[in-house]
PDB file of C-alpha atoms and ligand atoms in Angstrom:
ATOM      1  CA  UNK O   1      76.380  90.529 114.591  1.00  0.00           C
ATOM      2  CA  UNK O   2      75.611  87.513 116.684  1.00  0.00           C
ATOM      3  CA  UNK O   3      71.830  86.450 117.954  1.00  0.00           C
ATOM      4  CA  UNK O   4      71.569  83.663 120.657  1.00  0.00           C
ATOM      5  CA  UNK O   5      68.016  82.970 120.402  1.00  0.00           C
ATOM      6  CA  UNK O   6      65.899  80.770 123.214  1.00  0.00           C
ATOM      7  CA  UNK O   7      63.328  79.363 122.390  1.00  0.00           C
ATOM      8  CA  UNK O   8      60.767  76.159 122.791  1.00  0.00           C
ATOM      9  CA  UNK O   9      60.045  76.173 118.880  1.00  0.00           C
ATOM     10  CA  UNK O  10      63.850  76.507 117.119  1.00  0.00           C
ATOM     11  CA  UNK O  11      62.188  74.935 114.111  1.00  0.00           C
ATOM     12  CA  UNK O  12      60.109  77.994 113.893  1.00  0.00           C
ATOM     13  CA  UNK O  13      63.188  80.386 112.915  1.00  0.00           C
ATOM     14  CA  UNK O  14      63.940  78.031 109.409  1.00  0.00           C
ATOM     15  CA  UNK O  15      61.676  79.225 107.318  1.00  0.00           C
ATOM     16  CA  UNK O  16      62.376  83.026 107.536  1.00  0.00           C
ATOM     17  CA  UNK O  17      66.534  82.493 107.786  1.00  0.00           C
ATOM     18  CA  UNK O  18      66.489  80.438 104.960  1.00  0.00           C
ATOM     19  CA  UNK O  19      65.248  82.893 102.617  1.00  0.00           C
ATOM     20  CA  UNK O  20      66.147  86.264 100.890  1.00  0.00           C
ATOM     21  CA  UNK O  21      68.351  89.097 103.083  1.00  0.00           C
ATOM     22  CA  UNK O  22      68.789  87.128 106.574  1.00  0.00           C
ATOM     23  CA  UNK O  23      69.581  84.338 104.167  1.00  0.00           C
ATOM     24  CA  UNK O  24      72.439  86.458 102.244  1.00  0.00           C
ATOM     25  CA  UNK O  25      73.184  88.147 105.659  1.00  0.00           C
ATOM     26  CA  UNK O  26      74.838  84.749 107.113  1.00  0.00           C
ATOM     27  CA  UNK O  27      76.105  83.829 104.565  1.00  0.00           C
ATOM     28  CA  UNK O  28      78.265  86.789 103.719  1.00  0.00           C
ATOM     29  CA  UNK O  29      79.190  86.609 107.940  1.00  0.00           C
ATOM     30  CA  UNK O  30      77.419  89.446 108.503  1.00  0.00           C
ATOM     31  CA  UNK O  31      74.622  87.781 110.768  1.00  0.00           C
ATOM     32  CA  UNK O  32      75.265  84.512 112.812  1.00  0.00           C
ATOM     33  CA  UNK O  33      72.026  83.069 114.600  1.00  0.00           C
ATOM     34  CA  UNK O  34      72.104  80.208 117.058  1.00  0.00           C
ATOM     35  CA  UNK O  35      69.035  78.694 118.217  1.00  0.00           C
ATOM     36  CA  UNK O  36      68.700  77.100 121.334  1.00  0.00           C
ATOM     37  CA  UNK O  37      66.059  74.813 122.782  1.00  0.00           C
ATOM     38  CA  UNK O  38      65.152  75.620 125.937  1.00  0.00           C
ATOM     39  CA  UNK O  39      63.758  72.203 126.863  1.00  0.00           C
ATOM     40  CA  UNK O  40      67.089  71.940 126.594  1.00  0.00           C
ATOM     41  CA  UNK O  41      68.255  73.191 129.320  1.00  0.00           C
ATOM     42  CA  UNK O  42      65.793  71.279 131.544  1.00  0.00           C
ATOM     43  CA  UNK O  43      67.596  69.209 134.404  1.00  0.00           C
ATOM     44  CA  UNK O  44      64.279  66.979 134.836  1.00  0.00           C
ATOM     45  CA  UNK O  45      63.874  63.515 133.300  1.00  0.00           C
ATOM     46  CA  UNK O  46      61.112  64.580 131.698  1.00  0.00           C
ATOM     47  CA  UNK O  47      62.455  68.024 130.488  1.00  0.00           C
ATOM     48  CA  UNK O  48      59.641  70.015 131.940  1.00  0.00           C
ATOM     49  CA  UNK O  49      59.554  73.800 131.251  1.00  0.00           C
ATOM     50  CA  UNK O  50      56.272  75.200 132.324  1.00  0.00           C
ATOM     51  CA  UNK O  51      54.159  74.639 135.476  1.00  0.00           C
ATOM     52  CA  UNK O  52      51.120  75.864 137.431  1.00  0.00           C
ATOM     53  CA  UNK O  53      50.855  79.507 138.684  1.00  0.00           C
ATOM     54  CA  UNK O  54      51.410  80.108 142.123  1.00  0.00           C
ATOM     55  CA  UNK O  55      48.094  81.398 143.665  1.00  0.00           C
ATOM     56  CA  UNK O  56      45.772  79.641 141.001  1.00  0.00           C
ATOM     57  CA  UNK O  57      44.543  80.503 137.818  1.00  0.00           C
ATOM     58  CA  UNK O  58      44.632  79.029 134.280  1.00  0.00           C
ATOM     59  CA  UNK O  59      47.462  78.572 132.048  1.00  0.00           C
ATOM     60  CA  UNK O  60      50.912  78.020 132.336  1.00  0.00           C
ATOM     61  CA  UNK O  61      53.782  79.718 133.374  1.00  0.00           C
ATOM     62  CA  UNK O  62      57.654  79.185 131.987  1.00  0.00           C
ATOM     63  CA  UNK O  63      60.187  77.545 134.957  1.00  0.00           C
ATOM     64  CA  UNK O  64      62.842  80.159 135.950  1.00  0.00           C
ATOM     65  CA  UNK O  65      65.392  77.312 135.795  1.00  0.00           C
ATOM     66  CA  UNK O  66      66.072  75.999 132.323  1.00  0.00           C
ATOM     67  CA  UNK O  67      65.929  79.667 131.207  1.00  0.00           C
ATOM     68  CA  UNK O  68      68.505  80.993 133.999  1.00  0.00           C
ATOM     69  CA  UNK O  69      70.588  77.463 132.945  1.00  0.00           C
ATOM     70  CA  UNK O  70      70.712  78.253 129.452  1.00  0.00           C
ATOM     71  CA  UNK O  71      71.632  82.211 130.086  1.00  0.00           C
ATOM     72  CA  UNK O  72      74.393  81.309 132.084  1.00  0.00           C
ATOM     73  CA  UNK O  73      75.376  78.298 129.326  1.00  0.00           C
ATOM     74  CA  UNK O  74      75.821  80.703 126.397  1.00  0.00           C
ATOM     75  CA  UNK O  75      76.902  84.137 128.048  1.00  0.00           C
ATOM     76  CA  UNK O  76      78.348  83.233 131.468  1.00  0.00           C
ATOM     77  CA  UNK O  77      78.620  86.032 133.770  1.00  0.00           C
ATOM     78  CA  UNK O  78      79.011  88.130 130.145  1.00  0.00           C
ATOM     79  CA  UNK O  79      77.091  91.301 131.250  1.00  0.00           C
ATOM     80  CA  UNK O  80      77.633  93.384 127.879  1.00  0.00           C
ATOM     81  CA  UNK O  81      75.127  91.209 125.909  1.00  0.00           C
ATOM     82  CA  UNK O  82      72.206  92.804 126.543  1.00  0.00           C
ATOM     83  CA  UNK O  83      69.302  89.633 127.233  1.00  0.00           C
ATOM     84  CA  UNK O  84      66.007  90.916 125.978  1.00  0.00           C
ATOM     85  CA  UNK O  85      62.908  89.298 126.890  1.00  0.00           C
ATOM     86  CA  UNK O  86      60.115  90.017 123.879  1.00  0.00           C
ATOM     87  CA  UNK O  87      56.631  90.231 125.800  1.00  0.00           C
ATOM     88  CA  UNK O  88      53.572  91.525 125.384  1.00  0.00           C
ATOM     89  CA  UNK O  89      54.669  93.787 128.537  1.00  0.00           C
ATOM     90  CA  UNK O  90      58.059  95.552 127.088  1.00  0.00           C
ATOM     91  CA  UNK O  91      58.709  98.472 125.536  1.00  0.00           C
ATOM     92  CA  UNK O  92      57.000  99.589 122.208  1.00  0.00           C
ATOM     93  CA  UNK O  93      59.506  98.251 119.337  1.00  0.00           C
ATOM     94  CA  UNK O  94      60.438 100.903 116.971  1.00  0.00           C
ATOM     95  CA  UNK O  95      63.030 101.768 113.877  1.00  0.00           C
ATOM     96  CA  UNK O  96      64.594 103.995 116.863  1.00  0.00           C
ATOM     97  CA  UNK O  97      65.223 100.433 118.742  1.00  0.00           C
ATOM     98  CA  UNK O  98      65.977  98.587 115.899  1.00  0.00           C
ATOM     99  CA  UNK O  99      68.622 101.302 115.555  1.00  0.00           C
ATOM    100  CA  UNK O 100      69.781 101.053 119.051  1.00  0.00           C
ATOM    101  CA  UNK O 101      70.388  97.055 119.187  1.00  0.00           C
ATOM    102  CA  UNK O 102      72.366  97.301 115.897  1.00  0.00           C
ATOM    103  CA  UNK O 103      74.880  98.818 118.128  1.00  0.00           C
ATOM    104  CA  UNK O 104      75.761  95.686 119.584  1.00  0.00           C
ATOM    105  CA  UNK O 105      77.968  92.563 118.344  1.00  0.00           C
ATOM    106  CA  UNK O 106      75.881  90.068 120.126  1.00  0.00           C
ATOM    107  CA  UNK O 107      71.992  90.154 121.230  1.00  0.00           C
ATOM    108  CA  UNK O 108      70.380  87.626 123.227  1.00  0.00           C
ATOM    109  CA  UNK O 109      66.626  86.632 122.881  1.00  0.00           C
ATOM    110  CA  UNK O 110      64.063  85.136 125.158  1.00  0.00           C
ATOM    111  CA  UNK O 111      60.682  84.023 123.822  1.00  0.00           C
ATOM    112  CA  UNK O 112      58.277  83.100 125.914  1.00  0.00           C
ATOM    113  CA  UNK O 113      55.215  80.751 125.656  1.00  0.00           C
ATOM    114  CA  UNK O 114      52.127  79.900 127.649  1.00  0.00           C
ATOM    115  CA  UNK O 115      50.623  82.695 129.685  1.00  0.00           C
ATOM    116  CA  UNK O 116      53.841  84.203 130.246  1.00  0.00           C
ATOM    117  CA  UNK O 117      57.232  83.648 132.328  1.00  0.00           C
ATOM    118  CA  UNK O 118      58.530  83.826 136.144  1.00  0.00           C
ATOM    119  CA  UNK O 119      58.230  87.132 136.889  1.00  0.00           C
ATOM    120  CA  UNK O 120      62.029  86.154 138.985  1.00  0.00           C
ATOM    121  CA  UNK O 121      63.539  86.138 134.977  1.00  0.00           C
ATOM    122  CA  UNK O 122      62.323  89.795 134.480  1.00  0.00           C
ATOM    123  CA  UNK O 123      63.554  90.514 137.532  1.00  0.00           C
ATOM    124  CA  UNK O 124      67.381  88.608 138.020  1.00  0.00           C
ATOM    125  CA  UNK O 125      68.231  87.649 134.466  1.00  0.00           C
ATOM    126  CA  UNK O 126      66.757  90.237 131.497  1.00  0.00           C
ATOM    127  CA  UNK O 127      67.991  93.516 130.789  1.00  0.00           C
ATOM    128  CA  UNK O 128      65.650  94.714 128.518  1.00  0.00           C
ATOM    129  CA  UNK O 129      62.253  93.495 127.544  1.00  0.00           C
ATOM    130  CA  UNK O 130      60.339  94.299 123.919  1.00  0.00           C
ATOM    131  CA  UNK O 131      56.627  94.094 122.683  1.00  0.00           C
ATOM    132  CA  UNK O 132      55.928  94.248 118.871  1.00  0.00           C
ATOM    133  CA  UNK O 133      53.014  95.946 119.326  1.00  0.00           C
ATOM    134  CA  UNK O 134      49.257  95.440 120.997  1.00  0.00           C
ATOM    135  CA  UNK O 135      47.918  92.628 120.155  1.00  0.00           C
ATOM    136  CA  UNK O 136      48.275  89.069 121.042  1.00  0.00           C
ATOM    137  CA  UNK O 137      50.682  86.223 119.450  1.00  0.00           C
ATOM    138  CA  UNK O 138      50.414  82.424 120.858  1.00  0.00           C
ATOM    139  CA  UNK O 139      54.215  83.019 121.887  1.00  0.00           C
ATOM    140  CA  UNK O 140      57.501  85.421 121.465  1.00  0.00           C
ATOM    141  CA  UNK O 141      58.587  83.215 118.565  1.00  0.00           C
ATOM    142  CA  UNK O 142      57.497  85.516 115.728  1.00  0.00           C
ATOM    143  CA  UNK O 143      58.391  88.678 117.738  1.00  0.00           C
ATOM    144  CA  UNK O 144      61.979  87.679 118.131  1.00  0.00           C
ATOM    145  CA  UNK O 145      62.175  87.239 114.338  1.00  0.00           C
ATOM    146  CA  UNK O 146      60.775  90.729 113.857  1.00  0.00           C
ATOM    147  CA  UNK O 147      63.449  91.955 116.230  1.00  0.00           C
ATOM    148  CA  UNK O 148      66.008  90.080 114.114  1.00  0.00           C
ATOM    149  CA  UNK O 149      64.649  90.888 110.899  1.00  0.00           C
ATOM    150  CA  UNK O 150      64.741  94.955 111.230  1.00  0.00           C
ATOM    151  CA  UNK O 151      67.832  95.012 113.462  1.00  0.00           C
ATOM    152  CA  UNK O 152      69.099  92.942 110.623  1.00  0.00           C
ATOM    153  CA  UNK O 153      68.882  94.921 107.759  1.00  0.00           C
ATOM    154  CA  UNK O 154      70.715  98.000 109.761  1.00  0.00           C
ATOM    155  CA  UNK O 155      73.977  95.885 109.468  1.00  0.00           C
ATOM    156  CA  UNK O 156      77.191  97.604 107.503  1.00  0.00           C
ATOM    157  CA  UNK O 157      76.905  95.767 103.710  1.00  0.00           C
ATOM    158  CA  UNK O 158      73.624  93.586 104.390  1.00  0.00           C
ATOM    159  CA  UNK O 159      71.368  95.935 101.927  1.00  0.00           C
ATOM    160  CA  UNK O 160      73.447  96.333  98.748  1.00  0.00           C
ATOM    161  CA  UNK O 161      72.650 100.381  99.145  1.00  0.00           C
ATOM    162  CA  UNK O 162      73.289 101.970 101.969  1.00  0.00           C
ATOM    163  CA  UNK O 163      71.161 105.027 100.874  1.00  0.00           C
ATOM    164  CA  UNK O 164      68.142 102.886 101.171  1.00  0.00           C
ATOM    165  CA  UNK O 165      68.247 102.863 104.853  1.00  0.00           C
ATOM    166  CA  UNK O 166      68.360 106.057 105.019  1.00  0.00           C
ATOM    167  CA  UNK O 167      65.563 107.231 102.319  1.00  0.00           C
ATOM    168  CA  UNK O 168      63.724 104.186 105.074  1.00  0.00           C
ATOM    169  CA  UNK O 169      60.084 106.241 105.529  1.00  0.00           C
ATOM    170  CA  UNK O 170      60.416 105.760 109.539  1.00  0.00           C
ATOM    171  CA  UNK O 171      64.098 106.868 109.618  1.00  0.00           C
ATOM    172  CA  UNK O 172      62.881 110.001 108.186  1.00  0.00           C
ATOM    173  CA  UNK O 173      59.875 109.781 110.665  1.00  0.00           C
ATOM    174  CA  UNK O 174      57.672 110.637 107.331  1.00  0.00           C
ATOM    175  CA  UNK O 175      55.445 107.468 105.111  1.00  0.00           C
ATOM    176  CA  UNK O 176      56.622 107.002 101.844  1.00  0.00           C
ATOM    177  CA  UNK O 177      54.862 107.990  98.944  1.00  0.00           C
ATOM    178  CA  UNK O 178      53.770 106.065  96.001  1.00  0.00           C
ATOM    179  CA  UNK O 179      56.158 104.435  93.801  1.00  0.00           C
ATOM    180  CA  UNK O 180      55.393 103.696  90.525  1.00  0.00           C
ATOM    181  CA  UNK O 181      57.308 101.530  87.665  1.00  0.00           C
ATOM    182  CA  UNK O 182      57.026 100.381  83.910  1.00  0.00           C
ATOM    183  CA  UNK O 183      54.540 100.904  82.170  1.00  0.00           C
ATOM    184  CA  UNK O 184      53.519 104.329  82.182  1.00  0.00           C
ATOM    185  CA  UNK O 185      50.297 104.033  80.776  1.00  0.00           C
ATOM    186  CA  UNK O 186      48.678 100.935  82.618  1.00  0.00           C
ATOM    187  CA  UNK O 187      44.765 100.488  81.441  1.00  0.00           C
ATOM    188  CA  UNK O 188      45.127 103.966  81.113  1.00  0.00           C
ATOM    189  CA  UNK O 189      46.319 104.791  84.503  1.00  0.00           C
ATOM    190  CA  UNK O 190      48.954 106.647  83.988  1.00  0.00           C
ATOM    191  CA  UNK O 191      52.152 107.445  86.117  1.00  0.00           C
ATOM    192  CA  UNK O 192      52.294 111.029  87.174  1.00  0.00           C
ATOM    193  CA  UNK O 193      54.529 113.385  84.645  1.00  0.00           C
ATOM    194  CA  UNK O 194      56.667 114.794  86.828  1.00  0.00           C
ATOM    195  CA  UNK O 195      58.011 111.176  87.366  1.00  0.00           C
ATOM    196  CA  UNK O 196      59.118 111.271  83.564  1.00  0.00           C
ATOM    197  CA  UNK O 197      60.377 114.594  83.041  1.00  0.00           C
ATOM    198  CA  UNK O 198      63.653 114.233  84.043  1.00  0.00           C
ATOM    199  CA  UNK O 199      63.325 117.564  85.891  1.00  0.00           C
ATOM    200  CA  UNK O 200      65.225 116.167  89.225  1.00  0.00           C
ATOM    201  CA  UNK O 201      64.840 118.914  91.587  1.00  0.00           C
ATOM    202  CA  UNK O 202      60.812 118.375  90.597  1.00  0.00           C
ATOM    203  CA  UNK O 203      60.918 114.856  91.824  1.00  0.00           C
ATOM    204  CA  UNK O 204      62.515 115.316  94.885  1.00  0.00           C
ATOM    205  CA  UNK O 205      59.915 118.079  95.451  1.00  0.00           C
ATOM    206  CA  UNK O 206      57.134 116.052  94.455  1.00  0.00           C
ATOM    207  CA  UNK O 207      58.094 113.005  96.314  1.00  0.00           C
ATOM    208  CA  UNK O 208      58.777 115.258  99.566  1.00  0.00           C
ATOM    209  CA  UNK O 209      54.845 116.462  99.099  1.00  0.00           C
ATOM    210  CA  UNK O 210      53.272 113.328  98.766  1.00  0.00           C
ATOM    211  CA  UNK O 211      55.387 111.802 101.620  1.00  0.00           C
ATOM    212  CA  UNK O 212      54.131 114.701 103.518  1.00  0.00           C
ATOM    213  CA  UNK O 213      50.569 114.432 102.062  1.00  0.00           C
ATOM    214  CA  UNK O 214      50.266 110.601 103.065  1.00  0.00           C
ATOM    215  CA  UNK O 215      51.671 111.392 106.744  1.00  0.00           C
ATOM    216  CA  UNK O 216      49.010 114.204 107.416  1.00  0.00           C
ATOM    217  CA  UNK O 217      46.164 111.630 105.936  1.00  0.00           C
ATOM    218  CA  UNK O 218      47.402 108.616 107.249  1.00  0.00           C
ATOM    219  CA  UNK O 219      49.482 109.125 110.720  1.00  0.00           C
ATOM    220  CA  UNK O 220      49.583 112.433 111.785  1.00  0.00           C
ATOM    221  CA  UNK O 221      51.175 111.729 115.135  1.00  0.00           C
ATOM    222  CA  UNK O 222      54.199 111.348 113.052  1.00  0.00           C
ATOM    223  CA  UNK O 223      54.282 114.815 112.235  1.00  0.00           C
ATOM    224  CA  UNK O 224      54.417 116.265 115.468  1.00  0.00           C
ATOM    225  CA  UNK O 225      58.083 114.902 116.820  1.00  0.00           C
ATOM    226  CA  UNK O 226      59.481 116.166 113.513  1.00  0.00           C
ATOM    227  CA  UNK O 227      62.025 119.348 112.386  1.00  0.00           C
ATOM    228  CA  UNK O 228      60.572 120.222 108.878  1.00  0.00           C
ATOM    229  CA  UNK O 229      61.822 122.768 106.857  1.00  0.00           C
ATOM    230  CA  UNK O 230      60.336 126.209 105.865  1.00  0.00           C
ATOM    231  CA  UNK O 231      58.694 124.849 102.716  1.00  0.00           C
ATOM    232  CA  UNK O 232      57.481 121.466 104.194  1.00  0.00           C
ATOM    233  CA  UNK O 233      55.283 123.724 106.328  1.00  0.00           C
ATOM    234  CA  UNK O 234      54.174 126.140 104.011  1.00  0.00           C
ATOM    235  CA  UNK O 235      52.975 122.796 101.750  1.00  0.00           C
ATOM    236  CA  UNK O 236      51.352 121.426 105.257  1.00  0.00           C
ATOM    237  CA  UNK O 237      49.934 124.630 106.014  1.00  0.00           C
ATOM    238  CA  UNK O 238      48.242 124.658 102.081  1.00  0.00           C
ATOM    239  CA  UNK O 239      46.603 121.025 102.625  1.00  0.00           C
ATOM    240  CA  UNK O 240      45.036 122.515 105.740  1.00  0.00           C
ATOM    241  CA  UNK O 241      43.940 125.413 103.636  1.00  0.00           C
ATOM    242  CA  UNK O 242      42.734 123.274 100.938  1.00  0.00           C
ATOM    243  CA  UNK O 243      40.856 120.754 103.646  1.00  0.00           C
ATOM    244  CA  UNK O 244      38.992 123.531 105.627  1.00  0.00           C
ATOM    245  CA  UNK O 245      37.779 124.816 102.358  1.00  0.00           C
ATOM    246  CA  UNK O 246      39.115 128.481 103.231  1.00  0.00           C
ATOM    247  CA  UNK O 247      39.522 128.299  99.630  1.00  0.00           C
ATOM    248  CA  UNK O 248      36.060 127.752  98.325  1.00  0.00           C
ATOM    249  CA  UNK O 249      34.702 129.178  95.975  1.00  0.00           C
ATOM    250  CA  UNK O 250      31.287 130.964  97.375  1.00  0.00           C
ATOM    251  CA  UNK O 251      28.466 131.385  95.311  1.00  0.00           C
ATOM    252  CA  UNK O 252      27.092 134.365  97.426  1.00  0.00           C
TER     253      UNK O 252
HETATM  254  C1  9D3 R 301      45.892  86.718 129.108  1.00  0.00           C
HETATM  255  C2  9D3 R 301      47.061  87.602 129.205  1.00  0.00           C
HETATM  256  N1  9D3 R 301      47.938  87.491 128.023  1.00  0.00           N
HETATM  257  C3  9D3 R 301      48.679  88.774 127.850  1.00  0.00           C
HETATM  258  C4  9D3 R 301      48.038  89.624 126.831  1.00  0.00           C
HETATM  259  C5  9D3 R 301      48.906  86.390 128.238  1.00  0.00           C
HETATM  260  C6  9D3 R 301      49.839  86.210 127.117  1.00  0.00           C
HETATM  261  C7  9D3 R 301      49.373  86.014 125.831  1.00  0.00           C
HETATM  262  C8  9D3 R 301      50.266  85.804 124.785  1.00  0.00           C
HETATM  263  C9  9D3 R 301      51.181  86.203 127.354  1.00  0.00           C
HETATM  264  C10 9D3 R 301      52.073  85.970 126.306  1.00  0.00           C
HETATM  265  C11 9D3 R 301      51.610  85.775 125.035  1.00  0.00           C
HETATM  266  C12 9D3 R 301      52.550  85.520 123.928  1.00  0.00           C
HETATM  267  N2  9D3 R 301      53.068  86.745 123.338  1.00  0.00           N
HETATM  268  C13 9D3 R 301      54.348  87.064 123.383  1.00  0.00           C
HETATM  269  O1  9D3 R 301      55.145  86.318 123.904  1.00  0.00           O
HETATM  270  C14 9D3 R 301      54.806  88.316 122.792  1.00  0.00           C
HETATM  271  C15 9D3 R 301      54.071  89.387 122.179  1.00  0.00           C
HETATM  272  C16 9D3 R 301      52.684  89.594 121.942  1.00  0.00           C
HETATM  273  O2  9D3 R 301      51.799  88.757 122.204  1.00  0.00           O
HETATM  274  N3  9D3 R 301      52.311  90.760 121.339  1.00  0.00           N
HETATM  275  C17 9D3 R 301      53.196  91.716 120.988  1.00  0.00           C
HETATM  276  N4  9D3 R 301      54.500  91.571 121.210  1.00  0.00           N
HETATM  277  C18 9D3 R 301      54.919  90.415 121.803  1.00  0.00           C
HETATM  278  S1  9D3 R 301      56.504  90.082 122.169  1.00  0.00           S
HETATM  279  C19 9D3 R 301      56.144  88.603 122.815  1.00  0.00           C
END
């Protein structure tokens, strides 16, 4: 898969894709990443990309026409390349996305800086636009590697397993569990049994209930979009027993 990436900070992306899985990723030739420089793209002497909102205000907004210059340099009139603007304004980001872009042999990506771009980009030049979440970054720099990074991992042969994608706690739409490794006794914390019993249908079961258990503490919105099985509701149905203390003993 192929990311054009536009940005004013290239020299932000080295760090992260010189390290680890998007490291291995490129250069296996899974993953190819080419950063471009906006300023670039600038026609100007003086290779200006932002400028003074119309109608006042603070801050700065991006000029429409290094970014439309550069879009047109690397795609052309290429319309199958879907062009997604990160903002704080797109869509929610989510495994389902990540999913969704993996789909496609090339991605391009538009971070933005300042208080935000022409609004005549959204309009004429992206086809999709993605927020990371809500709360707010100095620029769509660190977004677009998030983007990369999870889109990235979805790729045929860039995870040595391909079961662990899909044992991933948000492709199942459940948390994970804990996880625990050597030594079993650790200042006398001790893993639970049923990990070392070699009883394998046990473990799944076990790991199934705690997965469940952590969901129903920890994000039970989760729970609600989800198919689960006869005996994942009979266990959810016994934590609500046990937490509305229809169970207690009475003394009276
Ligand atoms: C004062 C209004 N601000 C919007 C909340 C302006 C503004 C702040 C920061 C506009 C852009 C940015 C930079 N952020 C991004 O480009 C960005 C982002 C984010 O801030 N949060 C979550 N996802 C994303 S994707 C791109």
């Amino acid at each position: 898969m192929h990311f054009d990436i536009l940005t004013l900070f290239p020299s932000m992306f080295q760090g992260p894709l010189e390290e680890s899985i998007l490291k291995r990723a490129q250069e296996s030739g899974r993953l190819s990443i080419t950063l471009h420089n906006i300023r670039d793209y600038a026609s100007d002497k003086h290779h200006i990309t932002d400028d003074a909102p119309y109608g006042g205000g603070g801050g700065m907004v991006m000029k429409p026409e290094p970014i439309f210059a550069a879009v047109e340099a690397i795609v052309g009139q290429d319309t199958s390349v879907p062009r997604i603007l990160v903002s704080p304004q797109g869509r929610l980001f989510s495994q389902a996305i990540a999913s969704e872009l993996a789909h496609f042999p090339s991605l391009l990506l538009i971070c933005g800086r300042y208080e935000g771009v022409d609004e005549r980009v959204r309009q004429h030049l992206v086809t999709d636009e993605i927020s990371i979440g809500d709360y707010v970054l100095t620029g769509g720099e660190l977004a677009a590697m998030v983007v990369l990074d999870a889109v990235t991992r979805l790729l045929p042969g860039v995870l040595g397993d391909p079961g662990a994608v899909l044992h991933d706690s948000h492709a199942q739409g459940l948390l994970e569990g804990p996880h625990y490794t050597r030594p079993a006794d650790f200042r006398g914390w001790r893993v639970p049994e049923v990990l070392l019993s070699g009883d394998h249908a046990a473990i799944a079961r076990w790991r199934r209930e705690q997965a469940l258990r952590r969901t129903r503490e920890r994000r039970p919105d989760l729970l609600d979009g989800l198919q689960l099985s006869l005996q994942d509701r009979d266990f959810l149905a016994q934590l609500e027993m046990e937490s509305s203390g229809m169970d207690d003993e009475r003394g009276d």
